[in-house]
Amino acid sequence: MKTRVVSGLLMLPLLVLIAIGGEVINLMCFLIALIGVREFYNAFKHKDVKPSMTIASVCVFLLFIVPGHIAAYTQRAGDSFAFIVMWVMLVMILSMLYMFNIKERKLEDGIVTAFGLIYVAFFAYHVVLLDTLSRQIFHSDLFSFHIAGHAYSIVGPYSIVWLVIFCAFGTDVFAYFTGYLFGKHKLCKTISPKKTVEGAVGGVIGATVLCSAYAYIFMREYIVYVVIMAVAGSIFSQLGDLSASIFKRKLEIKDYGDLIPGHGGVLDRFDSVLFAAPFMYYLAYILW
Amino acid sequence: MKTRVVSGLLMLPLLVLIAIGGEVINLMCFLIALIGVREFYNAFKHKDVKPSMTIASVCVFLLFIVPGHIAAYTQRAGDSFAFIVMWVMLVMILSMLYMFNIKERKLEDGIVTAFGLIYVAFFAYHVVLLDTLSRQIFHSDLFSFHIAGHAYSIVGPYSIVWLVIFCAFGTDVFAYFTGYLFGKHKLCKTISPKKTVEGAVGGVIGATVLCSAYAYIFMREYIVYVVIMAVAGSIFSQLGDLSASIFKRKLEIKDYGDLIPGHGGVLDRFDSVLFAAPFMYYLAYILW
């Protein structure tokens, strides 16, 4: 528990990266996606499934580098989305070409290559999309400045990515304590035996209160949107957590990795963000 | 061989649907996607993998119904693409929720659910996207008319979907005959023992000539684009064909189904279209 708290605290400076946003958050998510995909693939290794990390590296690189630059070159709105759709096709086709070495490869090798990429990298990419969307919504609130003739702007507190973080980690913490204090009814014994219904509800309420308080200070005009997003985001955080548990249980591993002492791998720490971010992004995209 | 030719000819009237386009081609692709996904899932059955046809039906329905209607309601360009990206996320999340019944479901059940949907339905949907794109490119060439006060327009010969069909089936026929006449060097013995390098090259040349001739008559101004698309489309047709063969070989089945006498299932007949359509769509999207 102590290691867990210490390395949790050591991760706090990472939050500065969210406030900066832009290329910085893009780079951070790129790294998380790359390490996350690797952890996901490694988890399948002792089931004798060998997904392609080469295809994964190329695809993660393309996803995090290309769309951000497309907008600068074309005038057509929606071209970034068009690229993402194209990227999904690319992932699928490369994963199938991977099986062309039919003697050495199994179907699972290609299928897990594609699934892992879409689950980890594509889901993680929504954090970048949220940063971009926040820059459009809070356009007039950004902090802009010039360095050597180049214009930069940082999002500061005006980013929906903050809400994702509050949802994912807020849910975690509040669910833990409400579960500890009031937990009686098991949520789903077969997947995660310690989780309780009371904890799950407490997580949703806690995350919603946290997000609302934040919105009350920084984005009061949108507080209704934020409440909707927080409730949904918290539910999806918990589904993300449970989904990751299912994979781990079925693959007979305890953690995806050991990168963060006390927390396991990157995927163990960000499993709930992976589910919450896309869902909150589409909600934000529709609401605004 | 006779059955094959007869039922091939019986499918010819389907070509009229391409000339009509719009909702008609949408419906046709919806049915092909639905049957195709079902065939794909059934192929995994005797490997004791049980993907969810319920999730698949819901997702195929959403993919073919929603995006076409979004443009009418929102004014933001790119919203259809945004929905498709959202759809990919939905497919992934539903497939993972499917595994929540952890005692009865294996990881493969969920993973194959997602993979089959993206491979078959998402790829097939690009035929609809091509029809929509063609309507924008050849806007002034469409045949418009009114029925009971409603405006309709049909694409007639001015559709890139024709080029996909010529690529996919042209490649097939030309590869067969060039292979038969000149075939000496095996293309990839392990996947499809009868295919030859000469046949593959003949397929590309034949499909390109066919598409160019068509473009010379109907879309002469774009003939350079068409040649590029035909070469790429024909190569991807063959890759699509080989990919389907890999699945069938690994799953130890001869055909995906028996819906079309002499041709096998829908997937056996449209495997090359599935690969050619997305690739030709993105080429067209970028070129125009």
Coordinates of C-alpha atoms in Angstrom, one line a residue:
Chain A
M1 CA 0.0 0.0 0.0
K2 CA 2.8 2.4 0.9
T3 CA 4.7 1.8 -2.4
R4 CA 1.3 2.3 -4.2
V5 CA 0.8 5.7 -2.6
V6 CA 4.4 6.8 -3.1
S7 CA 4.4 6.0 -6.8
G8 CA 0.9 7.4 -7.1
L9 CA 2.3 10.7 -5.7
L10 CA 5.4 10.5 -8.0
M11 CA 3.0 10.4 -11.0
L12 CA 1.4 13.7 -9.9
P13 CA 3.9 15.9 -11.9
L14 CA 2.6 14.2 -15.0
L15 CA -0.6 16.2 -14.5
V16 CA 1.3 19.3 -15.6
L17 CA 1.5 17.7 -19.0
I18 CA -2.3 17.8 -19.2
A19 CA -2.3 21.5 -18.4
I20 CA 0.2 22.1 -21.3
G21 CA -1.7 19.9 -23.7
G22 CA -1.1 20.0 -27.4
E23 CA 2.1 18.2 -28.7
V24 CA 3.1 17.4 -25.1
I25 CA -0.1 15.4 -24.3
N26 CA 0.2 13.8 -27.8
L27 CA 3.7 12.6 -26.9
M28 CA 2.6 11.3 -23.5
C29 CA -0.4 9.4 -25.0
F30 CA 1.9 8.0 -27.8
L31 CA 4.2 6.5 -25.2
I32 CA 1.4 5.2 -23.1
A33 CA -0.2 3.6 -26.2
L34 CA 3.1 2.1 -27.3
I35 CA 3.9 0.6 -23.9
G36 CA 0.3 -0.4 -23.4
V37 CA 0.1 -2.3 -26.6
R38 CA 3.3 -4.0 -25.8
E39 CA 2.0 -5.1 -22.4
F40 CA -1.2 -6.3 -24.0
Y41 CA 0.7 -8.4 -26.5
N42 CA 3.0 -9.8 -23.9
A43 CA 0.1 -10.9 -21.8
F44 CA -0.9 -13.3 -24.7
K45 CA 2.6 -14.7 -25.0
H46 CA 2.3 -17.6 -22.7
K47 CA -0.9 -18.6 -24.5
D48 CA 1.5 -19.0 -27.5
V49 CA -0.1 -16.1 -29.4
K50 CA 2.5 -13.9 -31.0
P51 CA 1.1 -10.5 -32.2
S52 CA 3.3 -8.3 -34.3
M53 CA 5.0 -5.5 -32.3
T54 CA 6.4 -4.2 -35.6
I55 CA 3.0 -3.6 -37.1
A56 CA 1.9 -2.1 -33.8
S57 CA 4.8 0.4 -33.6
V58 CA 4.2 1.6 -37.2
C59 CA 0.5 2.0 -36.6
V60 CA 0.8 3.7 -33.2
F61 CA 3.3 6.1 -34.7
L62 CA 1.0 6.9 -37.6
L63 CA -2.0 7.4 -35.4
F64 CA -0.3 9.9 -33.1
I65 CA 1.6 11.8 -35.7
V66 CA -0.5 12.0 -38.8
P67 CA -4.0 13.3 -37.9
G68 CA -2.6 16.3 -35.9
H69 CA -0.7 17.4 -39.0
I70 CA -3.5 16.8 -41.5
A71 CA -5.6 19.7 -40.5
A72 CA -2.6 22.0 -41.3
Y73 CA -2.4 20.8 -44.9
T74 CA -6.0 20.3 -46.0
Q75 CA -8.9 22.7 -45.8
R76 CA -11.5 20.0 -45.5
A77 CA -13.1 19.6 -42.1
G78 CA -13.4 16.0 -41.0
D79 CA -10.1 15.0 -42.7
S80 CA -8.7 13.9 -39.3
F81 CA -11.6 11.6 -38.7
A82 CA -11.2 10.3 -42.3
F83 CA -7.6 9.5 -41.4
I84 CA -8.6 7.7 -38.3
V85 CA -11.1 5.6 -40.2
M86 CA -8.4 4.9 -42.8
W87 CA -6.1 3.9 -39.9
V88 CA -8.5 1.3 -38.7
M89 CA -8.5 -0.2 -42.2
L90 CA -4.7 -0.1 -42.3
V91 CA -4.5 -1.9 -38.9
M92 CA -6.9 -4.6 -40.2
I93 CA -5.1 -5.1 -43.5
L94 CA -1.6 -5.2 -42.0
S95 CA -2.8 -7.7 -39.3
M96 CA -4.1 -9.9 -42.1
L97 CA -1.0 -9.6 -44.2
Y98 CA 0.9 -10.6 -41.1
M99 CA -0.8 -14.0 -41.4
F100 CA 0.5 -14.5 -45.0
N101 CA 3.5 -16.3 -43.5
I102 CA 0.9 -19.1 -43.1
K103 CA 3.3 -21.8 -41.8
E104 CA 4.6 -19.8 -38.8
R105 CA 1.6 -17.7 -37.9
K106 CA -1.7 -18.5 -36.4
L107 CA -5.0 -16.6 -36.9
E108 CA -4.8 -15.5 -33.3
D109 CA -1.5 -13.7 -34.0
G110 CA -3.1 -11.4 -36.6
I111 CA -6.5 -11.0 -34.8
V112 CA -4.9 -10.1 -31.5
T113 CA -2.5 -7.7 -33.3
A114 CA -5.5 -5.8 -34.6
F115 CA -7.6 -6.0 -31.5
G116 CA -4.8 -4.8 -29.2
L117 CA -4.0 -1.9 -31.4
I118 CA -7.6 -0.7 -31.6
Y119 CA -8.3 -1.4 -27.9
V120 CA -5.2 0.3 -26.5
A121 CA -3.9 2.8 -29.1
F122 CA -7.2 3.9 -30.7
F123 CA -8.9 4.3 -27.3
A124 CA -5.9 6.2 -25.9
Y125 CA -5.9 8.5 -28.9
H126 CA -9.2 9.9 -27.7
V127 CA -7.3 11.7 -24.9
V128 CA -5.6 13.7 -27.7
L129 CA -8.9 14.3 -29.4
L130 CA -10.3 15.6 -26.2
D131 CA -7.4 18.0 -25.9
T132 CA -8.0 19.3 -29.4
L133 CA -11.8 19.6 -28.8
S134 CA -11.1 21.5 -25.5
R135 CA -9.0 24.0 -27.4
Q136 CA -11.9 24.7 -29.8
I137 CA -14.5 24.9 -27.0
F138 CA -12.4 27.1 -24.6
H139 CA -10.7 29.0 -27.4
S140 CA -10.9 32.3 -25.7
D141 CA -9.6 31.0 -22.4
L142 CA -6.3 29.5 -23.6
F143 CA -3.0 31.0 -22.5
S144 CA -1.2 32.1 -25.7
F145 CA 2.4 33.2 -25.9
H146 CA 5.2 33.4 -28.4
I147 CA 8.6 31.7 -28.3
A148 CA 11.1 32.6 -31.0
G149 CA 8.4 33.8 -33.3
H150 CA 6.2 30.7 -33.0
A151 CA 2.8 30.9 -31.4
Y152 CA 1.9 28.4 -28.6
S153 CA -1.0 28.0 -26.4
I154 CA -1.6 25.9 -23.3
V155 CA -5.0 24.8 -22.1
G156 CA -4.3 25.2 -18.3
P157 CA -7.4 24.1 -16.4
Y158 CA -9.7 24.5 -19.5
S159 CA -9.5 20.9 -20.7
I160 CA -11.9 18.0 -20.7
V161 CA -9.0 15.7 -20.2
W162 CA -9.1 16.9 -16.5
L163 CA -12.6 15.5 -16.3
V164 CA -11.4 12.2 -17.6
I165 CA -8.7 12.0 -15.0
F166 CA -11.1 13.0 -12.2
C167 CA -13.6 10.4 -13.4
A168 CA -11.1 7.6 -13.8
F169 CA -9.1 8.1 -10.6
G170 CA -11.9 9.7 -8.6
T171 CA -14.1 6.7 -9.3
D172 CA -11.2 4.4 -8.2
V173 CA -10.6 6.2 -4.9
F174 CA -14.2 6.9 -3.9
A175 CA -15.3 3.3 -4.9
Y176 CA -12.5 2.0 -2.7
F177 CA -13.5 3.9 0.4
T178 CA -17.3 3.6 0.0
G179 CA -16.8 -0.1 -0.6
Y180 CA -14.6 -0.4 2.4
L181 CA -17.1 1.5 4.7
F182 CA -20.5 0.4 3.4
G183 CA -19.8 -2.5 1.0
K184 CA -22.2 -5.4 1.4
H185 CA -23.5 -6.7 -2.0
K186 CA -21.0 -8.2 -4.4
L187 CA -20.9 -6.5 -7.8
C188 CA -19.6 -9.4 -9.9
K189 CA -17.9 -12.1 -7.9
T190 CA -16.6 -14.0 -10.8
I191 CA -14.6 -11.1 -12.4
S192 CA -13.4 -9.1 -9.4
P193 CA -14.4 -10.6 -6.1
K194 CA -13.7 -7.6 -3.9
K195 CA -15.9 -5.1 -5.7
T196 CA -19.3 -4.2 -4.2
V197 CA -22.4 -2.5 -5.6
E198 CA -22.1 0.2 -2.8
G199 CA -18.5 0.9 -3.9
A200 CA -19.6 1.2 -7.6
V201 CA -22.4 3.7 -6.7
G202 CA -20.0 5.6 -4.4
G203 CA -17.5 5.8 -7.2
V204 CA -20.1 7.3 -9.5
I205 CA -21.3 9.8 -6.9
G206 CA -17.8 10.8 -5.8
A207 CA -16.5 11.3 -9.4
T208 CA -19.6 13.3 -10.3
V209 CA -19.2 15.6 -7.2
L210 CA -15.5 16.0 -8.0
C211 CA -16.1 16.9 -11.7
S212 CA -19.0 19.2 -10.8
A213 CA -16.8 21.1 -8.3
Y214 CA -14.1 21.5 -10.9
A215 CA -16.7 22.7 -13.5
Y216 CA -18.2 25.1 -10.9
I217 CA -14.8 26.8 -10.7
F218 CA -13.6 26.7 -14.2
M219 CA -16.4 26.0 -16.6
R220 CA -19.6 27.0 -14.8
E221 CA -21.6 27.6 -18.0
Y222 CA -21.2 24.0 -19.0
I223 CA -21.9 22.4 -15.6
V224 CA -24.9 20.4 -16.9
Y225 CA -22.8 18.9 -19.7
V226 CA -20.1 18.0 -17.1
V227 CA -22.5 16.2 -14.8
I228 CA -23.8 14.1 -17.7
M229 CA -20.2 13.3 -18.8
A230 CA -19.1 12.5 -15.2
V231 CA -21.9 10.0 -14.6
A232 CA -21.3 8.3 -17.9
G233 CA -17.5 8.6 -17.6
S234 CA -17.5 7.0 -14.1
I235 CA -19.6 4.1 -15.2
F236 CA -17.4 3.5 -18.2
S237 CA -14.3 3.8 -16.0
Q238 CA -15.6 0.9 -13.9
L239 CA -16.5 -1.1 -17.1
G240 CA -12.9 -0.5 -18.3
D241 CA -11.5 -1.7 -15.1
L242 CA -13.6 -4.9 -15.2
S243 CA -12.8 -5.5 -18.8
A244 CA -9.1 -5.4 -18.1
S245 CA -9.7 -7.8 -15.2
I246 CA -11.4 -10.2 -17.5
F247 CA -8.4 -10.2 -19.8
K248 CA -6.0 -10.7 -16.9
R249 CA -8.1 -13.5 -15.4
K250 CA -8.5 -15.3 -18.7
L251 CA -4.8 -14.9 -19.6
E252 CA -3.9 -16.0 -16.0
I253 CA -1.7 -13.0 -15.2
K254 CA -1.9 -10.8 -12.1
D255 CA -0.8 -7.6 -13.7
Y256 CA 0.0 -6.4 -17.3
G257 CA 3.4 -5.2 -16.2
D258 CA 5.6 -3.9 -13.5
L259 CA 6.6 -0.5 -14.8
I260 CA 4.9 1.5 -12.0
P261 CA 5.7 -0.1 -8.6
G262 CA 2.6 -1.0 -6.6
H263 CA 0.3 -0.2 -9.6
G264 CA 1.5 -2.8 -12.1
G265 CA 1.9 -1.9 -15.8
V266 CA 0.7 1.1 -17.7
L267 CA -2.5 -0.9 -18.8
D268 CA -3.3 -1.7 -15.1
R269 CA -3.2 2.0 -14.3
F270 CA -4.9 3.4 -17.4
D271 CA -7.5 0.6 -18.0
S272 CA -10.3 2.9 -16.8
V273 CA -9.1 5.9 -18.8
L274 CA -9.1 3.7 -21.9
F275 CA -12.9 3.2 -21.6
A276 CA -13.8 6.6 -20.1
A277 CA -11.9 8.8 -22.6
P278 CA -13.7 7.7 -25.9
F279 CA -17.1 7.7 -24.3
M280 CA -16.6 11.2 -22.8
Y281 CA -15.1 12.4 -26.0
Y282 CA -18.2 11.4 -28.1
L283 CA -20.5 12.9 -25.4
A284 CA -18.6 16.2 -25.6
Y285 CA -18.6 16.1 -29.4
I286 CA -22.3 15.7 -29.4
L287 CA -23.1 18.1 -26.6
W288 CA -21.0 21.0 -27.8
Chain B
M1 CA -18.0 -24.9 -63.7
K2 CA -21.4 -24.8 -65.4
T3 CA -23.3 -24.0 -62.1
R4 CA -20.6 -21.4 -61.4
V5 CA -21.2 -19.6 -64.7
V6 CA -25.0 -19.9 -64.5
S7 CA -25.2 -18.4 -61.0
G8 CA -22.6 -15.8 -61.9
L9 CA -25.0 -14.7 -64.8
L10 CA -28.0 -14.8 -62.4
M11 CA -26.1 -12.2 -60.3
L12 CA -25.8 -9.8 -63.2
P13 CA -29.2 -8.1 -62.5
L14 CA -27.7 -7.0 -59.2
L15 CA -25.5 -4.6 -61.2
V16 CA -28.6 -2.5 -61.8
L17 CA -28.5 -1.8 -58.1
I18 CA -25.1 -0.1 -58.5
A19 CA -26.5 2.1 -61.2
I20 CA -29.3 3.2 -58.9
G21 CA -27.1 3.7 -55.9
G22 CA -28.1 5.6 -52.8
E23 CA -30.5 3.8 -50.4
V24 CA -30.6 0.8 -52.7
I25 CA -26.9 0.1 -52.6
N26 CA -26.9 0.9 -48.9
L27 CA -29.6 -1.9 -48.4
M28 CA -27.7 -4.3 -50.6
C29 CA -24.4 -3.8 -48.7
F30 CA -26.3 -4.0 -45.4
L31 CA -27.5 -7.5 -46.4
I32 CA -24.1 -8.6 -47.7
A33 CA -22.5 -7.3 -44.5
L34 CA -25.0 -9.1 -42.3
I35 CA -24.8 -12.4 -44.1
G36 CA -21.0 -12.0 -44.4
V37 CA -20.5 -11.5 -40.7
R38 CA -22.7 -14.5 -40.0
E39 CA -20.6 -16.7 -42.3
F40 CA -17.4 -15.4 -40.7
Y41 CA -18.7 -16.3 -37.2
N42 CA -20.0 -19.7 -38.3
A43 CA -16.6 -20.5 -39.7
F44 CA -15.2 -20.2 -36.1
K45 CA -17.9 -22.4 -34.6
H46 CA -16.2 -25.8 -34.9
K47 CA -13.1 -24.2 -33.3
D48 CA -15.5 -23.7 -30.3
V49 CA -15.4 -19.9 -30.7
K50 CA -18.8 -18.4 -30.3
P51 CA -19.0 -14.7 -31.4
S52 CA -22.2 -12.8 -30.7
M53 CA -24.5 -12.5 -33.6
T54 CA -26.8 -10.2 -31.5
I55 CA -24.0 -7.6 -31.1
A56 CA -23.2 -8.0 -34.8
S57 CA -26.7 -7.4 -35.9
V58 CA -27.1 -4.3 -33.8
C59 CA -23.8 -2.9 -35.0
V60 CA -24.3 -3.7 -38.7
F61 CA -27.7 -2.0 -38.5
L62 CA -26.3 1.1 -36.9
L63 CA -23.4 1.4 -39.3
F64 CA -25.6 1.2 -42.4
I65 CA -28.5 3.3 -41.1
V66 CA -27.1 6.1 -39.0
P67 CA -24.3 7.8 -40.9
G68 CA -26.4 8.3 -44.0
H69 CA -28.9 10.2 -41.9
I70 CA -26.5 12.2 -39.8
A71 CA -25.6 14.6 -42.7
A72 CA -29.2 15.6 -43.0
Y73 CA -29.4 16.6 -39.3
T74 CA -26.1 18.3 -38.5
Q75 CA -24.3 21.0 -40.4
R76 CA -20.8 19.9 -39.4
A77 CA -18.8 18.3 -42.2
G78 CA -17.0 15.2 -41.1
D79 CA -19.8 14.1 -38.7
S80 CA -20.4 10.9 -40.7
F81 CA -16.7 10.0 -40.2
A82 CA -17.0 10.9 -36.6
F83 CA -19.9 8.5 -36.3
I84 CA -17.9 5.7 -38.0
V85 CA -15.0 6.3 -35.5
M86 CA -17.6 6.1 -32.7
W87 CA -19.0 3.0 -34.2
V88 CA -15.5 1.3 -34.0
M89 CA -15.4 2.2 -30.4
L90 CA -18.9 0.8 -29.8
V91 CA -18.0 -2.5 -31.5
M92 CA -14.9 -2.8 -29.3
I93 CA -16.8 -2.0 -26.0
L94 CA -19.8 -4.2 -26.8
S95 CA -17.4 -7.1 -27.7
M96 CA -15.7 -6.7 -24.3
L97 CA -19.0 -6.4 -22.4
Y98 CA -19.9 -9.7 -24.1
M99 CA -17.1 -11.3 -22.1
F100 CA -18.5 -10.1 -18.8
N101 CA -20.4 -13.4 -18.6
I102 CA -16.9 -14.7 -17.7
K103 CA -17.9 -18.3 -16.9
E104 CA -19.5 -19.0 -20.3
R105 CA -17.4 -16.8 -22.6
K106 CA -13.8 -17.1 -23.8
L107 CA -11.6 -14.1 -24.8
E108 CA -11.8 -15.4 -28.4
D109 CA -15.6 -15.0 -28.4
G110 CA -15.3 -11.3 -27.8
I111 CA -12.2 -10.7 -29.9
V112 CA -13.6 -12.5 -32.9
T113 CA -16.9 -10.6 -32.5
A114 CA -15.1 -7.3 -32.9
F115 CA -12.7 -8.5 -35.6
G116 CA -15.4 -10.0 -37.8
L117 CA -17.5 -6.9 -37.6
I118 CA -14.7 -4.6 -38.5
Y119 CA -13.3 -6.9 -41.2
V120 CA -16.7 -7.6 -42.9
A121 CA -19.1 -4.9 -42.1
F122 CA -16.8 -1.9 -41.8
F123 CA -14.9 -2.9 -45.0
A124 CA -18.2 -3.5 -46.9
Y125 CA -19.5 -0.1 -45.8
H126 CA -16.8 1.5 -47.9
V127 CA -18.9 0.6 -51.0
V128 CA -21.6 2.9 -49.6
L129 CA -19.0 5.6 -48.9
L130 CA -17.8 5.2 -52.5
D131 CA -21.4 5.7 -53.8
T132 CA -21.7 8.9 -51.7
L133 CA -18.3 10.2 -52.8
S134 CA -19.2 9.5 -56.5
R135 CA -22.4 11.6 -56.1
Q136 CA -20.3 14.5 -55.0
I137 CA -17.7 14.1 -57.7
F138 CA -20.1 13.6 -60.6
H139 CA -22.8 15.8 -59.2
S140 CA -23.7 17.4 -62.5
D141 CA -23.9 14.0 -64.3
L142 CA -26.5 12.4 -62.0
F143 CA -30.0 11.6 -63.3
S144 CA -32.4 13.5 -61.1
F145 CA -36.2 13.1 -61.1
H146 CA -39.2 13.6 -58.8
I147 CA -41.6 11.0 -57.5
A148 CA -44.6 12.3 -55.4
G149 CA -42.8 15.5 -54.6
H150 CA -39.6 13.8 -53.5
A151 CA -36.3 14.4 -55.3
Y152 CA -34.3 11.3 -56.3
S153 CA -31.1 10.9 -58.2
I154 CA -29.4 7.8 -59.6
V155 CA -25.7 7.6 -60.4
G156 CA -26.0 5.5 -63.6
P157 CA -22.6 4.8 -65.0
Y158 CA -21.0 7.7 -63.0
S159 CA -20.0 5.7 -59.9
I160 CA -16.6 4.5 -58.6
V161 CA -18.4 1.4 -57.3
W162 CA -18.3 0.2 -60.9
L163 CA -14.5 0.4 -60.8
V164 CA -14.4 -1.7 -57.7
I165 CA -16.6 -4.3 -59.4
F166 CA -14.4 -4.3 -62.5
C167 CA -11.3 -4.5 -60.4
A168 CA -12.5 -7.3 -58.2
F169 CA -14.2 -9.5 -60.8
G170 CA -11.9 -8.4 -63.7
T171 CA -8.9 -9.4 -61.7
D172 CA -10.5 -12.8 -60.9
V173 CA -11.3 -13.6 -64.6
F174 CA -8.1 -12.3 -66.2
A175 CA -5.9 -13.9 -63.5
Y176 CA -7.7 -17.2 -64.2
F177 CA -7.1 -17.1 -67.9
T178 CA -3.6 -15.7 -67.9
G179 CA -2.7 -18.2 -65.2
Y180 CA -4.3 -21.0 -67.3
L181 CA -2.4 -20.0 -70.5
F182 CA 1.0 -18.8 -69.2
G183 CA 1.1 -19.8 -65.6
K184 CA 4.5 -21.2 -64.6
H185 CA 5.7 -19.7 -61.3
K186 CA 3.7 -20.4 -58.2
L187 CA 2.6 -17.2 -56.3
C188 CA 2.3 -18.6 -52.8
K189 CA 2.0 -22.4 -52.7
T190 CA 1.2 -22.6 -49.0
I191 CA -1.9 -20.4 -49.1
S192 CA -3.4 -21.0 -52.6
P193 CA -1.5 -23.7 -54.5
K194 CA -3.1 -23.0 -57.9
K195 CA -2.3 -19.3 -58.2
T196 CA 0.7 -18.2 -60.3
V197 CA 2.7 -15.0 -60.6
E198 CA 1.8 -14.8 -64.3
G199 CA -1.9 -15.0 -63.3
A200 CA -1.5 -12.2 -60.7
V201 CA 0.2 -9.9 -63.2
G202 CA -2.4 -10.7 -65.9
G203 CA -5.1 -9.9 -63.4
V204 CA -3.7 -6.5 -62.6
I205 CA -3.2 -5.7 -66.3
G206 CA -6.6 -7.0 -67.3
A207 CA -8.4 -5.1 -64.5
T208 CA -6.5 -1.9 -65.3
V209 CA -7.4 -2.2 -69.1
L210 CA -11.0 -2.8 -68.2
C211 CA -11.2 0.1 -65.8
S212 CA -9.4 2.4 -68.2
A213 CA -11.7 1.5 -71.1
Y214 CA -14.7 2.3 -68.8
A215 CA -13.2 5.6 -67.7
Y216 CA -12.3 6.5 -71.3
I217 CA -16.1 6.3 -72.1
F218 CA -17.6 7.8 -69.0
M219 CA -15.0 9.8 -67.0
R220 CA -12.3 10.6 -69.5
E221 CA -11.1 13.7 -67.5
Y222 CA -10.2 11.4 -64.5
I223 CA -8.5 8.6 -66.5
V224 CA -5.1 9.0 -64.7
Y225 CA -6.8 8.7 -61.3
V226 CA -8.7 5.6 -62.5
V227 CA -5.5 3.9 -63.7
I228 CA -3.8 4.5 -60.3
M229 CA -6.9 3.2 -58.5
A230 CA -7.3 0.2 -60.8
V231 CA -3.7 -1.0 -60.3
A232 CA -4.0 -0.6 -56.5
G233 CA -7.5 -2.0 -56.5
S234 CA -6.5 -5.1 -58.4
I235 CA -3.5 -5.8 -56.1
F236 CA -5.7 -5.4 -53.1
S237 CA -8.4 -7.6 -54.6
Q238 CA -5.8 -10.4 -54.8
L239 CA -4.6 -9.7 -51.2
G240 CA -8.3 -9.9 -50.1
D241 CA -8.7 -13.2 -51.9
L242 CA -5.6 -14.6 -50.3
S243 CA -6.6 -13.3 -46.8
A244 CA -9.9 -15.1 -47.1
S245 CA -8.0 -18.3 -48.2
I246 CA -5.8 -18.0 -45.1
F247 CA -8.8 -17.9 -42.8
K248 CA -10.5 -20.8 -44.6
R249 CA -7.3 -22.9 -44.5
K250 CA -6.7 -22.2 -40.8
L251 CA -10.3 -22.8 -39.9
E252 CA -10.3 -25.9 -42.0
I253 CA -13.3 -25.1 -44.2
K254 CA -13.6 -25.1 -47.9
D255 CA -16.1 -22.3 -48.3
Y256 CA -17.7 -19.8 -46.0
G257 CA -21.2 -20.8 -47.0
D258 CA -23.3 -22.3 -49.8
L259 CA -25.7 -19.4 -50.5
I260 CA -24.5 -18.9 -54.1
P261 CA -24.3 -22.3 -55.9
G262 CA -20.9 -22.9 -57.4
H263 CA -19.4 -19.8 -55.7
G264 CA -19.8 -20.7 -52.0
G265 CA -20.9 -18.0 -49.5
V266 CA -21.2 -14.3 -49.8
L267 CA -17.8 -13.9 -48.2
D268 CA -16.2 -16.3 -50.8
R269 CA -17.7 -14.1 -53.6
F270 CA -16.9 -10.7 -52.1
D271 CA -13.6 -11.3 -50.3
S272 CA -11.7 -9.3 -52.9
V273 CA -14.3 -6.5 -52.9
L274 CA -13.9 -6.2 -49.1
F275 CA -10.2 -5.4 -49.5
A276 CA -10.4 -3.4 -52.8
A277 CA -13.3 -1.1 -51.8
P278 CA -11.7 0.6 -48.7
F279 CA -8.4 1.1 -50.5
M280 CA -10.0 2.5 -53.6
Y281 CA -12.2 4.7 -51.5
Y282 CA -9.3 6.4 -49.6
L283 CA -7.3 6.8 -52.9
A284 CA -10.4 8.5 -54.4
Y285 CA -10.9 10.6 -51.2
I286 CA -7.3 11.8 -51.4
L287 CA -7.1 12.2 -55.2
W288 CA -10.3 14.2 -55.6

